[in-house]
PDB file of C-alpha atoms in Angstrom:
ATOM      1  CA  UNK A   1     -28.546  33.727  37.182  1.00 37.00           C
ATOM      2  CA  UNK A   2     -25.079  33.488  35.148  1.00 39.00           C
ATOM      3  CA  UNK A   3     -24.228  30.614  32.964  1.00 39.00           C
ATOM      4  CA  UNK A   4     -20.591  30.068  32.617  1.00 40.00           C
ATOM      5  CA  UNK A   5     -19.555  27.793  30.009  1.00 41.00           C
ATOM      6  CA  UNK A   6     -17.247  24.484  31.020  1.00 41.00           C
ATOM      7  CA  UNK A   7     -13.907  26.225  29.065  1.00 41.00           C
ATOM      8  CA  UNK A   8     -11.799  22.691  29.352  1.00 46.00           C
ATOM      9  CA  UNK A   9     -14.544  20.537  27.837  1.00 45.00           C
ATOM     10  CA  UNK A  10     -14.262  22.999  24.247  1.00 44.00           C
ATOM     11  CA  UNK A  11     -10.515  22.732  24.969  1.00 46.00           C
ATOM     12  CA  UNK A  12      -9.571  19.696  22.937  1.00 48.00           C
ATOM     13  CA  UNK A  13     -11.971  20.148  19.740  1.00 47.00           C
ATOM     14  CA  UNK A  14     -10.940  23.888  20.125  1.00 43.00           C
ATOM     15  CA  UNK A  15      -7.393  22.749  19.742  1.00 44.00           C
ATOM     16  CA  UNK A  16      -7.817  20.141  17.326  1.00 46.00           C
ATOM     17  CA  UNK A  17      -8.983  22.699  15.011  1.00 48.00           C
ATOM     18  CA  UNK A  18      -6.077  24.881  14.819  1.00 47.00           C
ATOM     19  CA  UNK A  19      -2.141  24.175  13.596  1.00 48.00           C
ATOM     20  CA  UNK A  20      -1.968  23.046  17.426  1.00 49.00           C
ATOM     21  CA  UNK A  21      -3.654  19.716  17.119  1.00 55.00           C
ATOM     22  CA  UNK A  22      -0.465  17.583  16.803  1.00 55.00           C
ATOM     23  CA  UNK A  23       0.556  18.617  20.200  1.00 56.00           C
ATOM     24  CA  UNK A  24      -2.673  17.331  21.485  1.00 60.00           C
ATOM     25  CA  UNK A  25      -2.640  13.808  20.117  1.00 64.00           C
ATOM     26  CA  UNK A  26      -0.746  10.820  21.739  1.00 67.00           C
ATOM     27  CA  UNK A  27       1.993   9.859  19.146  1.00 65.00           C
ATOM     28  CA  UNK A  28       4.831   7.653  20.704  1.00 65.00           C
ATOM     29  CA  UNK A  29       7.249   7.954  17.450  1.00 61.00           C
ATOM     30  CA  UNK A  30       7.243  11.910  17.945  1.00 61.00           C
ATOM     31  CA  UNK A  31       9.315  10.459  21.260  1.00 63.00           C
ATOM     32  CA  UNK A  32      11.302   7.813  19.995  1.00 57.00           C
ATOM     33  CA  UNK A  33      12.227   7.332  23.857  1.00 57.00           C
ATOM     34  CA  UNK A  34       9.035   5.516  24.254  1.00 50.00           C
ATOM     35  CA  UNK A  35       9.146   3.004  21.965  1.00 51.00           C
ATOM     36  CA  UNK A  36      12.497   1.460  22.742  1.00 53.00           C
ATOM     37  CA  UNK A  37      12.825  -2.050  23.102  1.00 55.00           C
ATOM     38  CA  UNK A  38       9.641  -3.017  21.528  1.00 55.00           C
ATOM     39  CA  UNK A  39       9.401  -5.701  19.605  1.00 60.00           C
ATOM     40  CA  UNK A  40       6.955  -6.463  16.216  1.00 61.00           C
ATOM     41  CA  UNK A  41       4.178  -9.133  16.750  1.00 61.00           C
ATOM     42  CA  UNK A  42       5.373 -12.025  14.959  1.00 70.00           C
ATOM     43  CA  UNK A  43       3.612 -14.780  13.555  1.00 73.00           C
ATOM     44  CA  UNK A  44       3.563 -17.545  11.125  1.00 74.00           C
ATOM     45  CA  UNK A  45       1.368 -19.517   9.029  1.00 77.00           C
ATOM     46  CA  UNK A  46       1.508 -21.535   6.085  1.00 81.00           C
ATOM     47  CA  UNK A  47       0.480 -20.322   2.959  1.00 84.00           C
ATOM     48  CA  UNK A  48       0.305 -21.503  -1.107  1.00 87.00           C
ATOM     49  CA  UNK A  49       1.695 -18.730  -2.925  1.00 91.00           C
ATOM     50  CA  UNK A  50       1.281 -18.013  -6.979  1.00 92.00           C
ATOM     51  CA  UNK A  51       4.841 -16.434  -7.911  1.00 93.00           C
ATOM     52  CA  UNK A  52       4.438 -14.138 -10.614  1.00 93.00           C
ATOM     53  CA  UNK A  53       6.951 -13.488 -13.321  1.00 90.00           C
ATOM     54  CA  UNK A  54      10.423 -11.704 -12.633  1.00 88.00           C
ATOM     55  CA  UNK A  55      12.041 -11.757 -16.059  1.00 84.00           C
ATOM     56  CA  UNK A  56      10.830  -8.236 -16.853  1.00 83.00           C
ATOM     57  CA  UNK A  57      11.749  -4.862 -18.391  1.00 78.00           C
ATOM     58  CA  UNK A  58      13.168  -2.046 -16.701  1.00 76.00           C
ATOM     59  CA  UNK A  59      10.437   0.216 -17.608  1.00 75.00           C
ATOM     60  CA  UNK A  60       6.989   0.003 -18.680  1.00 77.00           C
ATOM     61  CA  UNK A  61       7.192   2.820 -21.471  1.00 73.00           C
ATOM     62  CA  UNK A  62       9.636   4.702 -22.935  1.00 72.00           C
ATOM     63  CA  UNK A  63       9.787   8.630 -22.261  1.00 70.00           C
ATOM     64  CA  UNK A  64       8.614   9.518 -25.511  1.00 76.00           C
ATOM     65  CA  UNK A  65       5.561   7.201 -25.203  1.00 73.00           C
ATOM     66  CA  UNK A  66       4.530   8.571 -21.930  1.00 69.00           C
ATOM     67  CA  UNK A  67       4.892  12.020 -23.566  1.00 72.00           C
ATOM     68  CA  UNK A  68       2.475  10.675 -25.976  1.00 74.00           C
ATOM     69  CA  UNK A  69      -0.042   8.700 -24.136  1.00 71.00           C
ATOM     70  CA  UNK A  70       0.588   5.799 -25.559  1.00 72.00           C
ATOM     71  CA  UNK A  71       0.550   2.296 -23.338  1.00 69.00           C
ATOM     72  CA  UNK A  72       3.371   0.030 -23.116  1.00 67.00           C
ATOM     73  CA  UNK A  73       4.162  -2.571 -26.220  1.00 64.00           C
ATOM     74  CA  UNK A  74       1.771  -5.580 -25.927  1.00 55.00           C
ATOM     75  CA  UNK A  75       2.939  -8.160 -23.205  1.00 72.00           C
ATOM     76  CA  UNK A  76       0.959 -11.221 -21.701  1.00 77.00           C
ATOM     77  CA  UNK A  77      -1.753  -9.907 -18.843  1.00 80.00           C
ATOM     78  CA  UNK A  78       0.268 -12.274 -16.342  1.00 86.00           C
ATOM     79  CA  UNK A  79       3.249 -10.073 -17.359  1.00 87.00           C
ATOM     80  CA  UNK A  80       1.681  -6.464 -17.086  1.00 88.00           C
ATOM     81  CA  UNK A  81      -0.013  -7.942 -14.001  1.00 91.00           C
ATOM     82  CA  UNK A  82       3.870  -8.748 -12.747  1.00 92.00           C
ATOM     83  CA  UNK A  83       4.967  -4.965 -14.009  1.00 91.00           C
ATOM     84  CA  UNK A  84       1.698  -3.501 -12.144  1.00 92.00           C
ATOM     85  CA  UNK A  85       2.871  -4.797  -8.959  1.00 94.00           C
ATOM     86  CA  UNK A  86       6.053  -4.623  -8.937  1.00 92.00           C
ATOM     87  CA  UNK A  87       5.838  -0.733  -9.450  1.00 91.00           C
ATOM     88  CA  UNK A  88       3.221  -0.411  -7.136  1.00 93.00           C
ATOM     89  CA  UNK A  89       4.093  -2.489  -3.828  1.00 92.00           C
ATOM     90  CA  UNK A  90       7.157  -4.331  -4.277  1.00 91.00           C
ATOM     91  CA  UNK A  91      10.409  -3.735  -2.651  1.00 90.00           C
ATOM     92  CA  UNK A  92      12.628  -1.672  -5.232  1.00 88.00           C
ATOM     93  CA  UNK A  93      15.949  -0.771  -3.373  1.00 88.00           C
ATOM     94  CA  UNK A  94      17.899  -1.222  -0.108  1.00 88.00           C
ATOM     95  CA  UNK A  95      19.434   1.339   1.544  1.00 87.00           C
ATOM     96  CA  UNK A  96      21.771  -0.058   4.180  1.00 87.00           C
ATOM     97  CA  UNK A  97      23.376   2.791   5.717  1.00 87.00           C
ATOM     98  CA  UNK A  98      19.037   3.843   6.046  1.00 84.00           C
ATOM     99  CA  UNK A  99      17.080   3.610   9.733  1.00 84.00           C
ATOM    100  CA  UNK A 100      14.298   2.521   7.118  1.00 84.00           C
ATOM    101  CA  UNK A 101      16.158   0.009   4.528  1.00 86.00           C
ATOM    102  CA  UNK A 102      13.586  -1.254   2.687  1.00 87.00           C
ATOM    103  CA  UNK A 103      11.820   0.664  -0.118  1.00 89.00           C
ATOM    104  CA  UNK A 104       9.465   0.524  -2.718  1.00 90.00           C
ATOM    105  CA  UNK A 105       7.778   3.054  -5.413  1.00 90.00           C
ATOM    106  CA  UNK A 106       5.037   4.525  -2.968  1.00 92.00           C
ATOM    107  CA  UNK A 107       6.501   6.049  -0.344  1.00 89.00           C
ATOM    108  CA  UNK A 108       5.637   4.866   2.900  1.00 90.00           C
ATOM    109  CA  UNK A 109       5.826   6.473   6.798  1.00 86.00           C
ATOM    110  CA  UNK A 110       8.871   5.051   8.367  1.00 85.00           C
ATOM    111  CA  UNK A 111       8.212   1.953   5.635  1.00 87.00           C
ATOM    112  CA  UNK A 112       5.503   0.083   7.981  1.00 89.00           C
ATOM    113  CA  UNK A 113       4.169  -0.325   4.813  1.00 91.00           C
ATOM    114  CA  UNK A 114       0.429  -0.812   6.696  1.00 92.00           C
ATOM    115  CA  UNK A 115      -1.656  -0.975   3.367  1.00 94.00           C
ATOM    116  CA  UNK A 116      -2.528  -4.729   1.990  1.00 94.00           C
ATOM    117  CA  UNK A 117      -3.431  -5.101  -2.049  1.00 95.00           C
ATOM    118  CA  UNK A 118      -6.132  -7.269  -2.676  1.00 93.00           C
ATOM    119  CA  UNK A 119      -6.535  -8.099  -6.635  1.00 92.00           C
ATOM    120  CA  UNK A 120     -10.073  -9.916  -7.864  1.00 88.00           C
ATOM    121  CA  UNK A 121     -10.327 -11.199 -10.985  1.00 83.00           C
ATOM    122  CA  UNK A 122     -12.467 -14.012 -13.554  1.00 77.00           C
ATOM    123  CA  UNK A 123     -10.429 -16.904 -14.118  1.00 70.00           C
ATOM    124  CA  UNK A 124     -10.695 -18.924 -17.555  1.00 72.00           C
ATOM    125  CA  UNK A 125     -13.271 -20.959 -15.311  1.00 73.00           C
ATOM    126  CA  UNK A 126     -15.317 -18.357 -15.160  1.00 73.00           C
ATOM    127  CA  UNK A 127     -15.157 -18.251 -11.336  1.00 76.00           C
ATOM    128  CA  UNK A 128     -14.203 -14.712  -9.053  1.00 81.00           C
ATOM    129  CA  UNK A 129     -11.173 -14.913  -7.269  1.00 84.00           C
ATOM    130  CA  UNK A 130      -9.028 -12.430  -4.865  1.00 90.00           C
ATOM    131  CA  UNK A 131      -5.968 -13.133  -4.077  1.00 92.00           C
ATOM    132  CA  UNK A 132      -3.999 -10.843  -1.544  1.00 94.00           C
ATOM    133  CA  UNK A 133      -0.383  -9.784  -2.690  1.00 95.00           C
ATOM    134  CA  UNK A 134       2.731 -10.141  -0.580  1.00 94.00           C
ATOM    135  CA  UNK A 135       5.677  -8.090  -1.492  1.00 93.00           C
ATOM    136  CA  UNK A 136       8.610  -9.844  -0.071  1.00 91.00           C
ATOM    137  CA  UNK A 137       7.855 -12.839  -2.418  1.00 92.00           C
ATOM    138  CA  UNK A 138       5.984 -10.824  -5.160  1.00 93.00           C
ATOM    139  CA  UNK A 139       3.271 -13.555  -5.284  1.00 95.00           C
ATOM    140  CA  UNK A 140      -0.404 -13.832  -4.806  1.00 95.00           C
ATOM    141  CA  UNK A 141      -1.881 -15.736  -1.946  1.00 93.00           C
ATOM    142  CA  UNK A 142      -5.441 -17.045  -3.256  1.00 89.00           C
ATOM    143  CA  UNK A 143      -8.079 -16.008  -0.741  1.00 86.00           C
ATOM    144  CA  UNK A 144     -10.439 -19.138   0.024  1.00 65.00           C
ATOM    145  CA  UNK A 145      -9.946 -21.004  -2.951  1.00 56.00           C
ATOM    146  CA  UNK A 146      -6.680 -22.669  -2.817  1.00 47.00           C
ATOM    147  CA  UNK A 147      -5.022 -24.608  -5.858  1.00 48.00           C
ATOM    148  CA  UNK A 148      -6.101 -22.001  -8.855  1.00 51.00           C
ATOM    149  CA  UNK A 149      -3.450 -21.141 -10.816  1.00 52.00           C
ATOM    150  CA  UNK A 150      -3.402 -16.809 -11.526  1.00 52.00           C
ATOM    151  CA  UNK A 151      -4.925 -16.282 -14.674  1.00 51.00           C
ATOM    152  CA  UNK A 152      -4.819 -12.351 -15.722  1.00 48.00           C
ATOM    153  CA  UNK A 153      -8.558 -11.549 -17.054  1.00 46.00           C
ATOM    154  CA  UNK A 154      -9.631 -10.456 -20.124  1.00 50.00           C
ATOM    155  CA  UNK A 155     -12.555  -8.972 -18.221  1.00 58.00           C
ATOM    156  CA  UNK A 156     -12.552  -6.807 -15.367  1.00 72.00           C
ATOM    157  CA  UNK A 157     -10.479  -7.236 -12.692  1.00 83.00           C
ATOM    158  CA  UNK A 158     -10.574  -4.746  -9.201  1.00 87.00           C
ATOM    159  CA  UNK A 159      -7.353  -3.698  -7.241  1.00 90.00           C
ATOM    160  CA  UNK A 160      -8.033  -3.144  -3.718  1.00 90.00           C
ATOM    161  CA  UNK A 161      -6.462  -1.581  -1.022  1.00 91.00           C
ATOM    162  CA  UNK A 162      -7.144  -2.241   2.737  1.00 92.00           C
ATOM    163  CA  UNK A 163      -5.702  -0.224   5.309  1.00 92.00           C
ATOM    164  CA  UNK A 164      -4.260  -2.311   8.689  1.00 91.00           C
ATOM    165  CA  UNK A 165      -4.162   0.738  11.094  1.00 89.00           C
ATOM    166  CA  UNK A 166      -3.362  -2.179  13.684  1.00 86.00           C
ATOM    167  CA  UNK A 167       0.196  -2.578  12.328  1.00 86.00           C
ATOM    168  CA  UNK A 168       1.337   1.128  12.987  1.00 86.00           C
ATOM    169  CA  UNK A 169      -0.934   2.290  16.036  1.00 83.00           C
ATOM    170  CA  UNK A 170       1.317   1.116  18.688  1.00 80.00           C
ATOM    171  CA  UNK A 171       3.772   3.756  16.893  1.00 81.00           C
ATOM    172  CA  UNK A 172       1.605   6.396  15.879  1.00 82.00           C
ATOM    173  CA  UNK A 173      -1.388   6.306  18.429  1.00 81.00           C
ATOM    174  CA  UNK A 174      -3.932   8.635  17.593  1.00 82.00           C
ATOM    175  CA  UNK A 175      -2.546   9.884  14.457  1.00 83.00           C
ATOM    176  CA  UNK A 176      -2.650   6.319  13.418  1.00 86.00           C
ATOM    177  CA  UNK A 177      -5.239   6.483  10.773  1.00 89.00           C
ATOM    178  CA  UNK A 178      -3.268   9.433   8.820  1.00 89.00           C
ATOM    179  CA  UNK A 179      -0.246   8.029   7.885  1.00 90.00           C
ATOM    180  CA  UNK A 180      -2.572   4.844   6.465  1.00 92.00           C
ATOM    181  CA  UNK A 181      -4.919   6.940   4.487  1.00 92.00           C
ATOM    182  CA  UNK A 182      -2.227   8.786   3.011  1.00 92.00           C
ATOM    183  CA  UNK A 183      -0.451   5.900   1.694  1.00 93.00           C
ATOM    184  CA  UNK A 184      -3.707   4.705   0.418  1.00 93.00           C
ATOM    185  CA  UNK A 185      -4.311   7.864  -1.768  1.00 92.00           C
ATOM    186  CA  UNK A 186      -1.153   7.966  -3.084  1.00 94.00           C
ATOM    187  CA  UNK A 187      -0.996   4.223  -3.964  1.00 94.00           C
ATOM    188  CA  UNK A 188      -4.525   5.090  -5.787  1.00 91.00           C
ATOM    189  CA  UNK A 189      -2.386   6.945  -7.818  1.00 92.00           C
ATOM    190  CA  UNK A 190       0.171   5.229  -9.028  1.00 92.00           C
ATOM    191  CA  UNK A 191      -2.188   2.457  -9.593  1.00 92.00           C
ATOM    192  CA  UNK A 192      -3.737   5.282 -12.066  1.00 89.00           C
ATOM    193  CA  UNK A 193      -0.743   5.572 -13.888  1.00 87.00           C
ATOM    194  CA  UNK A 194       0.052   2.219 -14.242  1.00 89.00           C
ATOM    195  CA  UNK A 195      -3.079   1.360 -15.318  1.00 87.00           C
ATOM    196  CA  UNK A 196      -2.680   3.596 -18.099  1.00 83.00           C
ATOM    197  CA  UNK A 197       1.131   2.626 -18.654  1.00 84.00           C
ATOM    198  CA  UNK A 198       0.041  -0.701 -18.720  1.00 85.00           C
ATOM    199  CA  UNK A 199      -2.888  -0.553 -21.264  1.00 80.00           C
ATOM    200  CA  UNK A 200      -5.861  -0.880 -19.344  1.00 80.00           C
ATOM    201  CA  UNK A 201      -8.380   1.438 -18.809  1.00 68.00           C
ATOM    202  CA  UNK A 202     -10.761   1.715 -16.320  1.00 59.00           C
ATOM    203  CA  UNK A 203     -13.318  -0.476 -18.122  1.00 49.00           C
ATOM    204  CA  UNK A 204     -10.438  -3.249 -17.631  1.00 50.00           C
ATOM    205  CA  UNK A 205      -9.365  -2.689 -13.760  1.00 56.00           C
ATOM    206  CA  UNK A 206     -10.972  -1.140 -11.702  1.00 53.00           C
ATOM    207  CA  UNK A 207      -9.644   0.723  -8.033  1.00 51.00           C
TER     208      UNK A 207
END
């Protein structure tokens, strides 16, 4: 008796595993033809937002302190916590003449920009907080306890970013989780190096 093996079953892993495995996955933005006319989900809610500061430098450190590894002068934490942000998730230029207009410090695939910040914190209370960040308004939305003004900690405060895969699958399909994780790591670090910029250490904030 002679087995023969089921070939197109071991056809997809076999092709997933070699530099053919893009041509395998479902990815309507490598046909742009396929996504016309669709439009973002939209929705709106109401929300208490915590601006933070906007009267800031240009730059965290100068050259020659970055050459040296020393942090930025001394500035309030609600400040440095303003600079941290701004540098890591904020919208930074416009580019009109762009497909893509809007841009900030990390890059980001076709700016869908599908990775949320989270920041946690002690307040002078004593109480844990997390607030979630959005960009647009460079303010912190308080997560389940509303009317607490943003205190930057003295203690240890966590950074925390969640990937939405939802927001860019109808784009990328399969390769959906990819483009996500990859912003991810390289918002990890920048959040490194402005951590560092910034004067904390990894006893201060952690990622």
């Amino acid at each position: 008796m002679t087995m023969t093996p089921h070939i197109d079953a071991l056809a997809d892993p076999w092709v997933l595993s070699t530099d053919r495995r893009l041509d395998v996955l479902d990815v309507p933005a490598f046909n742009m033809r396929d996504i016309e006319g669709l439009i973002p989900p939209r929705m709106t809610r109401a929300v208490r937002l915590h601006c933070l500061p906007t009267a800031l430098p240009r730059e965290i450190q100068s050259f020659a302190d970055w050459l040296d590894a020393r942090p930025s002068a001394a500035r309030s934490g609600l400040e440095r916590l303003s600079l941290l942000f701004r540098y890591l998730a904020s919208p930074l230029r416009y580019e009109p003449l762009n497909v893509y207009q809007v841009h900030r410090a990390v890059p980001s695939a076709r700016c869908a920009f599908p990775v949320d910040l989270l920041f946690s914190c002690t307040g002078r209370d004593s109480v844990s907080r997390t607030y979630l960040y959005h960009p647009e308004f460079h303010a912190l939305e308080e997560m389940g306890h509303a009317g607490t003004p943003v205190h930057a900690a003295d203690g240890c405060a966590t950074v925390t970013a969640v990937g939405r895969v939802w927001k860019v699958v109808r784009k990328y399909g399969d390769f959906a989780p990819f483009p996500v994780m990859l912003e991810a790591g390289m918002l990890l670090a920048q959040l490194r190096h402005l951590r560092g910029a910034l004067g904390w250490d990894g006893h201060a904030m952690e990622t």
